[in-house]
Amino acid sequence: MADVKEEVQAETEGEVALEAPPRGSAEELLDAEAGEPLDPMRHSAAHVMAEAVLDLFPGTKLGIGPAIADGFYYDFELPRTLKPEDLEAIAARMAASIKADHPFVRRELPPEEGRAFFEERGQPYKVEILADLAARAKAEGQPMPPVSVYEHGQFVDLCKGPHVESTGKIGPFKLLAVAGAYWRGDEKRPMLQRIYGTVWPTQEDLDRFLWRREEAKKRDHRRLGVQLDLFSFHDVSPGAAFWHPKGWTLYRTLENAMRELQAGRDYQEIYTPPLVAQKLWQQSGHWDLYREHMFLFESEGQTFSLKPMNCPESTYVYRSRVRSYRDLPLRFSEYGKLHRNELSGTLSGLTRVRHFVQDDGHIYLRPDQIGSEIEAVLGEVREAYSWVGLTPRLTFGTRPDKALGDPALWDRAEALIQEALDRSGAEYRVKLKDGAFYAPKIDIQVDDALGREWQTATIQVDLVMLPERFDLWYIDEEGHQQRPVAIHRAIYGSLERFIGVITEHFAGAFPLWLAPVQAVIVPIADRHVGAADELAAVMRDRGLRVEVDGSENRMQNKIRLAQGQKVPYMVVLGDREIDARTASPRTRSGEQQPAEPWDAFADRLAAESRERRAD
Ligand SMILES: [Zn+2]
Ligand SMILES: [Zn+2]
């Protein structure tokens, strides 16, 4: 049951901020093992950075220094605030230590000696971690284990490892930034200075990373959201976007495309209440394991929550009548408005939010239908991602050790899923024991234009949670009650996160079908505005989203503005075009296209838009 929480968290997609301050236990604070192959080198670079800082600023108190995605950091309590020049000096000292090729040596000290060691060196944060470990060992009735330290050269750190062999094995690195970070992520504790760095096996890897980082800054969806007038964030509702007309058009366009796909696959859309009584979550198991992430309210002596997920409520619609084997698969889709009470300090743009909508679906089916249904859902995934030019990669997570339900049913379900995956021709890898405790699952990841991996959505084949806990059944051919299987599936995942990902992927230059404004018509002079409105009407008739720039700006300015807004087509209208009733479109990349009659131009764009091509 411990995994309910992990699963529901995983359901909304890599919402774990990789650079979030480590919270919680002392052990977590010491855990350098994030599991990536480069992590020992990254974490070793953090030790070398701490050595350099201690050299340059005697009396520095050391926090922690883990490996993170693409690099490392270390938190320091320093006698003064760091300046950018300090990073250069620190980097130079680090380079010297790397050149000296000091071996990393692990030692174990008896607990008391370990504590005394860090006390003598004036390292209260290390002493605090040791005290926590001792208190925990005591609470568990265990003896305090020896204190493990790693040393290289003159530097010694409290550390579980692992490390590379010697400092010489640390590749090309760069120190990136300094930021404030509360000790243990707790705003009541001291604010430390955190230095971020990155380190790679080769100079080429480092250069590529630095390029990607620069490019990512330019593409940051929070920045583009303002620039393109898509959405904004305000402190009156942390972690929830305010959608502006253009952003909401984008949102609805994505949603409607999915609705159309689902209609073709015989989904039926439902809508269940956002405000739900506590007893539902007790029945589903979320109350015990997920309560701290739910917004709770009292009304007339009852506790309610804003739903953090749609799953359990869909069972009420299923159970509203007797279902026969002939009714299955029964496919319910729902664009449920979800709320999760994430810590305000961890919220970030559209990718880590408190409020979001999932393009959710719950499919109820007979066990023998698992294979064909999974294959069909994989087809939906492939189609939807082709609209944005992303190739989904799939990870198949199998039965974990603590799984609920009949092992024979698990084996059968897993075999059917694997067959469906093989038949689909999709690229996938298997992660053993990575399924939910109630369901084998397929996670969907994409790599964007910068090669960054995003987890977007998931497909789970639920054998237990909804079917058993909510006592679902159908009548089989012989008139007996049978348990259905429930597939939970989201394809975009959260609409908010998906829009954040594709905004960065396209750097805001959305393909025609998605662009909030598909064409801007630019009348050269005031007397051309009437004809521009006429052309706009011709295009709007075909469902195109068109603006007329009737402002007093000069033509060149209008074109530049439209380009800045990344509008796919611009049409300049002057006397000549109006007389001939033609349009000479320019694309946002600057290509001048041949003149076409208005109708033909509008037809062509409408057809292109309907195709939902990503280019
Ligand atoms: Zn270490
Ligand atoms: Zn679900």
PDB file of N, CA, C and O in Angstrom, residues 302-360:
ATOM      1  N   GLN A 302     -18.964  17.548   7.650  1.00  0.00           N
ATOM      2  CA  GLN A 302     -18.287  16.536   6.823  1.00  0.00           C
ATOM      3  C   GLN A 302     -17.010  17.110   6.249  1.00  0.00           C
ATOM      4  O   GLN A 302     -16.950  18.295   5.933  1.00  0.00           O
ATOM      5  N   THR A 303     -16.008  16.239   6.049  1.00  0.00           N
ATOM      6  CA  THR A 303     -14.780  16.694   5.408  1.00  0.00           C
ATOM      7  C   THR A 303     -14.844  16.365   3.920  1.00  0.00           C
ATOM      8  O   THR A 303     -15.194  15.247   3.548  1.00  0.00           O
ATOM      9  N   PHE A 304     -14.528  17.364   3.143  1.00  0.00           N
ATOM     10  CA  PHE A 304     -14.474  17.195   1.684  1.00  0.00           C
ATOM     11  C   PHE A 304     -13.066  17.508   1.200  1.00  0.00           C
ATOM     12  O   PHE A 304     -12.300  18.176   1.880  1.00  0.00           O
ATOM     13  N   SER A 305     -12.754  17.031   0.009  1.00  0.00           N
ATOM     14  CA  SER A 305     -11.493  17.458  -0.600  1.00  0.00           C
ATOM     15  C   SER A 305     -11.742  17.819  -2.057  1.00  0.00           C
ATOM     16  O   SER A 305     -12.700  17.354  -2.673  1.00  0.00           O
ATOM     17  N   LEU A 306     -10.866  18.662  -2.580  1.00  0.00           N
ATOM     18  CA  LEU A 306     -10.823  18.864  -4.025  1.00  0.00           C
ATOM     19  C   LEU A 306     -10.127  17.634  -4.579  1.00  0.00           C
ATOM     20  O   LEU A 306      -9.071  17.239  -4.080  1.00  0.00           O
ATOM     21  N   LYS A 307     -10.685  17.024  -5.610  1.00  0.00           N
ATOM     22  CA  LYS A 307     -10.120  15.743  -6.033  1.00  0.00           C
ATOM     23  C   LYS A 307      -8.704  15.918  -6.604  1.00  0.00           C
ATOM     24  O   LYS A 307      -8.468  16.813  -7.410  1.00  0.00           O
ATOM     25  N   PRO A 308      -7.776  15.065  -6.153  1.00  0.00           N
ATOM     26  CA  PRO A 308      -6.438  15.087  -6.742  1.00  0.00           C
ATOM     27  C   PRO A 308      -6.354  14.169  -7.961  1.00  0.00           C
ATOM     28  O   PRO A 308      -5.360  14.183  -8.680  1.00  0.00           O
ATOM     29  N   MET A 309      -7.367  13.339  -8.186  1.00  0.00           N
ATOM     30  CA  MET A 309      -7.404  12.470  -9.365  1.00  0.00           C
ATOM     31  C   MET A 309      -8.854  12.051  -9.612  1.00  0.00           C
ATOM     32  O   MET A 309      -9.694  12.162  -8.734  1.00  0.00           O
ATOM     33  N   ASN A 310      -9.115  11.569 -10.812  1.00  0.00           N
ATOM     34  CA  ASN A 310     -10.496  11.267 -11.203  1.00  0.00           C
ATOM     35  C   ASN A 310     -10.904   9.819 -10.945  1.00  0.00           C
ATOM     36  O   ASN A 310     -12.094   9.508 -10.935  1.00  0.00           O
ATOM     37  N   CYS A 311      -9.905   8.945 -10.760  1.00  0.00           N
ATOM     38  CA  CYS A 311     -10.159   7.502 -10.858  1.00  0.00           C
ATOM     39  C   CYS A 311     -11.375   7.007 -10.091  1.00  0.00           C
ATOM     40  O   CYS A 311     -12.270   6.399 -10.681  1.00  0.00           O
ATOM     41  N   PRO A 312     -11.424   7.214  -8.740  1.00  0.00           N
ATOM     42  CA  PRO A 312     -12.484   6.529  -8.010  1.00  0.00           C
ATOM     43  C   PRO A 312     -13.877   6.975  -8.438  1.00  0.00           C
ATOM     44  O   PRO A 312     -14.811   6.164  -8.443  1.00  0.00           O
ATOM     45  N   GLU A 313     -14.016   8.238  -8.810  1.00  0.00           N
ATOM     46  CA  GLU A 313     -15.358   8.722  -9.131  1.00  0.00           C
ATOM     47  C   GLU A 313     -15.934   8.073 -10.387  1.00  0.00           C
ATOM     48  O   GLU A 313     -17.151   7.949 -10.528  1.00  0.00           O
ATOM     49  N   SER A 314     -15.051   7.671 -11.301  1.00  0.00           N
ATOM     50  CA  SER A 314     -15.583   7.069 -12.529  1.00  0.00           C
ATOM     51  C   SER A 314     -16.300   5.754 -12.220  1.00  0.00           C
ATOM     52  O   SER A 314     -17.163   5.322 -12.974  1.00  0.00           O
ATOM     53  N   THR A 315     -15.961   5.139 -11.074  1.00  0.00           N
ATOM     54  CA  THR A 315     -16.618   3.871 -10.741  1.00  0.00           C
ATOM     55  C   THR A 315     -18.108   4.078 -10.444  1.00  0.00           C
ATOM     56  O   THR A 315     -18.914   3.170 -10.605  1.00  0.00           O
ATOM     57  N   TYR A 316     -18.476   5.301  -9.986  1.00  0.00           N
ATOM     58  CA  TYR A 316     -19.891   5.567  -9.708  1.00  0.00           C
ATOM     59  C   TYR A 316     -20.706   5.534 -10.996  1.00  0.00           C
ATOM     60  O   TYR A 316     -21.857   5.112 -11.005  1.00  0.00           O
ATOM     61  N   VAL A 317     -20.076   6.002 -12.069  1.00  0.00           N
ATOM     62  CA  VAL A 317     -20.782   5.973 -13.352  1.00  0.00           C
ATOM     63  C   VAL A 317     -20.862   4.519 -13.834  1.00  0.00           C
ATOM     64  O   VAL A 317     -21.910   4.064 -14.299  1.00  0.00           O
ATOM     65  N   TYR A 318     -19.771   3.773 -13.657  1.00  0.00           N
ATOM     66  CA  TYR A 318     -19.794   2.362 -14.049  1.00  0.00           C
ATOM     67  C   TYR A 318     -20.890   1.615 -13.313  1.00  0.00           C
ATOM     68  O   TYR A 318     -21.669   0.855 -13.902  1.00  0.00           O
ATOM     69  N   ARG A 319     -20.981   1.878 -12.004  1.00  0.00           N
ATOM     70  CA  ARG A 319     -21.912   1.105 -11.176  1.00  0.00           C
ATOM     71  C   ARG A 319     -23.349   1.606 -11.261  1.00  0.00           C
ATOM     72  O   ARG A 319     -24.225   1.066 -10.599  1.00  0.00           O
ATOM     73  N   SER A 320     -23.569   2.652 -12.057  1.00  0.00           N
ATOM     74  CA  SER A 320     -24.920   3.224 -12.105  1.00  0.00           C
ATOM     75  C   SER A 320     -25.912   2.265 -12.748  1.00  0.00           C
ATOM     76  O   SER A 320     -27.111   2.460 -12.677  1.00  0.00           O
ATOM     77  N   ARG A 321     -25.409   1.237 -13.428  1.00  0.00           N
ATOM     78  CA  ARG A 321     -26.312   0.212 -13.964  1.00  0.00           C
ATOM     79  C   ARG A 321     -25.565  -1.109 -14.113  1.00  0.00           C
ATOM     80  O   ARG A 321     -24.343  -1.153 -13.996  1.00  0.00           O
ATOM     81  N   VAL A 322     -26.308  -2.159 -14.338  1.00  0.00           N
ATOM     82  CA  VAL A 322     -25.681  -3.471 -14.491  1.00  0.00           C
ATOM     83  C   VAL A 322     -24.990  -3.517 -15.841  1.00  0.00           C
ATOM     84  O   VAL A 322     -25.562  -3.115 -16.854  1.00  0.00           O
ATOM     85  N   ARG A 323     -23.736  -3.978 -15.840  1.00  0.00           N
ATOM     86  CA  ARG A 323     -22.975  -4.020 -17.083  1.00  0.00           C
ATOM     87  C   ARG A 323     -22.851  -5.471 -17.537  1.00  0.00           C
ATOM     88  O   ARG A 323     -22.544  -6.349 -16.730  1.00  0.00           O
ATOM     89  N   SER A 324     -23.029  -5.673 -18.833  1.00  0.00           N
ATOM     90  CA  SER A 324     -22.912  -7.017 -19.368  1.00  0.00           C
ATOM     91  C   SER A 324     -21.588  -7.135 -20.108  1.00  0.00           C
ATOM     92  O   SER A 324     -20.987  -6.124 -20.480  1.00  0.00           O
ATOM     93  N   TYR A 325     -21.141  -8.354 -20.334  1.00  0.00           N
ATOM     94  CA  TYR A 325     -19.886  -8.563 -21.080  1.00  0.00           C
ATOM     95  C   TYR A 325     -19.962  -7.890 -22.443  1.00  0.00           C
ATOM     96  O   TYR A 325     -18.950  -7.505 -23.005  1.00  0.00           O
ATOM     97  N   ARG A 326     -21.192  -7.725 -22.952  1.00  0.00           N
ATOM     98  CA  ARG A 326     -21.348  -7.104 -24.271  1.00  0.00           C
ATOM     99  C   ARG A 326     -21.085  -5.604 -24.243  1.00  0.00           C
ATOM    100  O   ARG A 326     -20.823  -5.008 -25.268  1.00  0.00           O
ATOM    101  N   ASP A 327     -21.178  -4.988 -23.009  1.00  0.00           N
ATOM    102  CA  ASP A 327     -20.952  -3.536 -22.899  1.00  0.00           C
ATOM    103  C   ASP A 327     -19.463  -3.199 -22.906  1.00  0.00           C
ATOM    104  O   ASP A 327     -19.094  -2.032 -22.988  1.00  0.00           O
ATOM    105  N   LEU A 328     -18.625  -4.205 -22.731  1.00  0.00           N
ATOM    106  CA  LEU A 328     -17.195  -3.940 -22.531  1.00  0.00           C
ATOM    107  C   LEU A 328     -16.433  -4.109 -23.845  1.00  0.00           C
ATOM    108  O   LEU A 328     -16.830  -4.929 -24.655  1.00  0.00           O
ATOM    109  N   PRO A 329     -15.379  -3.355 -24.078  1.00  0.00           N
ATOM    110  CA  PRO A 329     -14.837  -2.303 -23.211  1.00  0.00           C
ATOM    111  C   PRO A 329     -15.756  -1.086 -23.159  1.00  0.00           C
ATOM    112  O   PRO A 329     -16.315  -0.684 -24.163  1.00  0.00           O
ATOM    113  N   LEU A 330     -15.832  -0.520 -21.949  1.00  0.00           N
ATOM    114  CA  LEU A 330     -16.590   0.699 -21.732  1.00  0.00           C
ATOM    115  C   LEU A 330     -15.559   1.794 -21.490  1.00  0.00           C
ATOM    116  O   LEU A 330     -14.781   1.712 -20.544  1.00  0.00           O
ATOM    117  N   ARG A 331     -15.556   2.764 -22.392  1.00  0.00           N
ATOM    118  CA  ARG A 331     -14.473   3.765 -22.328  1.00  0.00           C
ATOM    119  C   ARG A 331     -15.020   5.115 -21.885  1.00  0.00           C
ATOM    120  O   ARG A 331     -15.764   5.739 -22.618  1.00  0.00           O
ATOM    121  N   PHE A 332     -14.627   5.530 -20.661  1.00  0.00           N
ATOM    122  CA  PHE A 332     -15.018   6.854 -20.167  1.00  0.00           C
ATOM    123  C   PHE A 332     -13.830   7.789 -20.275  1.00  0.00           C
ATOM    124  O   PHE A 332     -12.746   7.471 -19.785  1.00  0.00           O
ATOM    125  N   SER A 333     -14.044   8.928 -20.893  1.00  0.00           N
ATOM    126  CA  SER A 333     -12.996   9.952 -20.859  1.00  0.00           C
ATOM    127  C   SER A 333     -13.473  11.062 -19.947  1.00  0.00           C
ATOM    128  O   SER A 333     -14.668  11.229 -19.720  1.00  0.00           O
ATOM    129  N   GLU A 334     -12.528  11.795 -19.390  1.00  0.00           N
ATOM    130  CA  GLU A 334     -12.892  12.899 -18.503  1.00  0.00           C
ATOM    131  C   GLU A 334     -11.788  13.927 -18.479  1.00  0.00           C
ATOM    132  O   GLU A 334     -10.615  13.576 -18.307  1.00  0.00           O
ATOM    133  N   TYR A 335     -12.170  15.182 -18.668  1.00  0.00           N
ATOM    134  CA  TYR A 335     -11.206  16.276 -18.522  1.00  0.00           C
ATOM    135  C   TYR A 335     -11.387  16.835 -17.124  1.00  0.00           C
ATOM    136  O   TYR A 335     -12.043  17.853 -16.931  1.00  0.00           O
ATOM    137  N   GLY A 336     -10.866  16.112 -16.159  1.00  0.00           N
ATOM    138  CA  GLY A 336     -11.129  16.439 -14.760  1.00  0.00           C
ATOM    139  C   GLY A 336     -10.200  17.525 -14.262  1.00  0.00           C
ATOM    140  O   GLY A 336      -9.004  17.501 -14.516  1.00  0.00           O
ATOM    141  N   LYS A 337     -10.781  18.473 -13.537  1.00  0.00           N
ATOM    142  CA  LYS A 337      -9.969  19.545 -12.936  1.00  0.00           C
ATOM    143  C   LYS A 337      -9.420  19.041 -11.613  1.00  0.00           C
ATOM    144  O   LYS A 337     -10.182  18.758 -10.696  1.00  0.00           O
ATOM    145  N   LEU A 338      -8.122  18.915 -11.523  1.00  0.00           N
ATOM    146  CA  LEU A 338      -7.501  18.300 -10.355  1.00  0.00           C
ATOM    147  C   LEU A 338      -6.697  19.324  -9.552  1.00  0.00           C
ATOM    148  O   LEU A 338      -6.153  20.274 -10.116  1.00  0.00           O
ATOM    149  N   HIS A 339      -6.652  19.073  -8.244  1.00  0.00           N
ATOM    150  CA  HIS A 339      -5.862  19.934  -7.357  1.00  0.00           C
ATOM    151  C   HIS A 339      -4.973  19.075  -6.480  1.00  0.00           C
ATOM    152  O   HIS A 339      -5.436  18.109  -5.890  1.00  0.00           O
ATOM    153  N   ARG A 340      -3.736  19.441  -6.411  1.00  0.00           N
ATOM    154  CA  ARG A 340      -2.819  18.759  -5.485  1.00  0.00           C
ATOM    155  C   ARG A 340      -2.085  19.816  -4.691  1.00  0.00           C
ATOM    156  O   ARG A 340      -1.570  20.779  -5.250  1.00  0.00           O
ATOM    157  N   ASN A 341      -2.053  19.583  -3.394  1.00  0.00           N
ATOM    158  CA  ASN A 341      -1.483  20.596  -2.512  1.00  0.00           C
ATOM    159  C   ASN A 341       0.031  20.475  -2.446  1.00  0.00           C
ATOM    160  O   ASN A 341       0.580  19.984  -1.484  1.00  0.00           O
ATOM    161  N   GLU A 342       0.697  20.921  -3.495  1.00  0.00           N
ATOM    162  CA  GLU A 342       2.155  20.894  -3.533  1.00  0.00           C
ATOM    163  C   GLU A 342       2.666  22.084  -2.717  1.00  0.00           C
ATOM    164  O   GLU A 342       2.030  23.126  -2.659  1.00  0.00           O
ATOM    165  N   LEU A 343       3.854  21.926  -2.120  1.00  0.00           N
ATOM    166  CA  LEU A 343       4.438  23.034  -1.370  1.00  0.00           C
ATOM    167  C   LEU A 343       4.678  24.207  -2.314  1.00  0.00           C
ATOM    168  O   LEU A 343       5.179  24.028  -3.426  1.00  0.00           O
ATOM    169  N   SER A 344       4.319  25.411  -1.838  1.00  0.00           N
ATOM    170  CA  SER A 344       4.403  26.556  -2.742  1.00  0.00           C
ATOM    171  C   SER A 344       5.840  26.759  -3.239  1.00  0.00           C
ATOM    172  O   SER A 344       6.045  27.194  -4.367  1.00  0.00           O
ATOM    173  N   GLY A 345       6.820  26.417  -2.406  1.00  0.00           N
ATOM    174  CA  GLY A 345       8.213  26.607  -2.815  1.00  0.00           C
ATOM    175  C   GLY A 345       8.643  25.687  -3.949  1.00  0.00           C
ATOM    176  O   GLY A 345       9.691  25.903  -4.553  1.00  0.00           O
ATOM    177  N   THR A 346       7.859  24.635  -4.233  1.00  0.00           N
ATOM    178  CA  THR A 346       8.281  23.691  -5.269  1.00  0.00           C
ATOM    179  C   THR A 346       7.562  23.947  -6.591  1.00  0.00           C
ATOM    180  O   THR A 346       7.814  23.279  -7.574  1.00  0.00           O
ATOM    181  N   LEU A 347       6.648  24.927  -6.611  1.00  0.00           N
ATOM    182  CA  LEU A 347       5.861  25.157  -7.815  1.00  0.00           C
ATOM    183  C   LEU A 347       6.710  25.822  -8.887  1.00  0.00           C
ATOM    184  O   LEU A 347       7.586  26.612  -8.581  1.00  0.00           O
ATOM    185  N   SER A 348       6.445  25.473 -10.132  1.00  0.00           N
ATOM    186  CA  SER A 348       7.247  26.055 -11.204  1.00  0.00           C
ATOM    187  C   SER A 348       6.461  26.064 -12.508  1.00  0.00           C
ATOM    188  O   SER A 348       6.163  25.016 -13.060  1.00  0.00           O
ATOM    189  N   GLY A 349       6.132  27.267 -12.989  1.00  0.00           N
ATOM    190  CA  GLY A 349       5.478  27.416 -14.284  1.00  0.00           C
ATOM    191  C   GLY A 349       4.324  26.444 -14.460  1.00  0.00           C
ATOM    192  O   GLY A 349       3.549  26.198 -13.541  1.00  0.00           O
ATOM    193  N   LEU A 350       4.231  25.885 -15.649  1.00  0.00           N
ATOM    194  CA  LEU A 350       3.167  24.922 -15.944  1.00  0.00           C
ATOM    195  C   LEU A 350       3.591  23.500 -15.625  1.00  0.00           C
ATOM    196  O   LEU A 350       2.790  22.581 -15.726  1.00  0.00           O
ATOM    197  N   THR A 351       4.865  23.309 -15.300  1.00  0.00           N
ATOM    198  CA  THR A 351       5.330  21.936 -15.159  1.00  0.00           C
ATOM    199  C   THR A 351       5.221  21.421 -13.730  1.00  0.00           C
ATOM    200  O   THR A 351       5.253  20.222 -13.503  1.00  0.00           O
ATOM    201  N   ARG A 352       5.076  22.308 -12.754  1.00  0.00           N
ATOM    202  CA  ARG A 352       4.786  21.840 -11.403  1.00  0.00           C
ATOM    203  C   ARG A 352       3.745  22.769 -10.807  1.00  0.00           C
ATOM    204  O   ARG A 352       4.050  23.898 -10.429  1.00  0.00           O
ATOM    205  N   VAL A 353       2.517  22.275 -10.791  1.00  0.00           N
ATOM    206  CA  VAL A 353       1.378  23.133 -10.487  1.00  0.00           C
ATOM    207  C   VAL A 353       0.528  22.534  -9.372  1.00  0.00           C
ATOM    208  O   VAL A 353       0.714  21.385  -8.983  1.00  0.00           O
ATOM    209  N   ARG A 354      -0.397  23.328  -8.876  1.00  0.00           N
ATOM    210  CA  ARG A 354      -1.382  22.808  -7.920  1.00  0.00           C
ATOM    211  C   ARG A 354      -2.681  22.460  -8.609  1.00  0.00           C
ATOM    212  O   ARG A 354      -3.427  21.621  -8.158  1.00  0.00           O
ATOM    213  N   HIS A 355      -2.974  23.185  -9.682  1.00  0.00           N
ATOM    214  CA  HIS A 355      -4.229  22.949 -10.401  1.00  0.00           C
ATOM    215  C   HIS A 355      -3.914  22.544 -11.836  1.00  0.00           C
ATOM    216  O   HIS A 355      -3.126  23.227 -12.503  1.00  0.00           O
ATOM    217  N   PHE A 356      -4.506  21.461 -12.285  1.00  0.00           N
ATOM    218  CA  PHE A 356      -4.300  21.059 -13.675  1.00  0.00           C
ATOM    219  C   PHE A 356      -5.455  20.178 -14.123  1.00  0.00           C
ATOM    220  O   PHE A 356      -6.261  19.716 -13.323  1.00  0.00           O
ATOM    221  N   VAL A 357      -5.499  19.964 -15.443  1.00  0.00           N
ATOM    222  CA  VAL A 357      -6.523  19.106 -16.024  1.00  0.00           C
ATOM    223  C   VAL A 357      -5.820  17.955 -16.722  1.00  0.00           C
ATOM    224  O   VAL A 357      -4.847  18.163 -17.446  1.00  0.00           O
ATOM    225  N   GLN A 358      -6.305  16.754 -16.465  1.00  0.00           N
ATOM    226  CA  GLN A 358      -5.761  15.591 -17.155  1.00  0.00           C
ATOM    227  C   GLN A 358      -6.715  15.170 -18.258  1.00  0.00           C
ATOM    228  O   GLN A 358      -7.923  15.223 -18.066  1.00  0.00           O
ATOM    229  N   ASP A 359      -6.146  14.752 -19.400  1.00  0.00           N
ATOM    230  CA  ASP A 359      -7.012  14.146 -20.428  1.00  0.00           C
ATOM    231  C   ASP A 359      -7.146  12.686 -20.035  1.00  0.00           C
ATOM    232  O   ASP A 359      -6.554  11.799 -20.595  1.00  0.00           O
ATOM    233  N   ASP A 360      -7.958  12.483 -19.013  1.00  0.00           N
ATOM    234  CA  ASP A 360      -8.008  11.190 -18.351  1.00  0.00           C
ATOM    235  C   ASP A 360      -8.952  10.234 -19.072  1.00  0.00           C
ATOM    236  O   ASP A 360      -9.844  10.664 -19.795  1.00  0.00           O
TER     237      ASP A 360
END
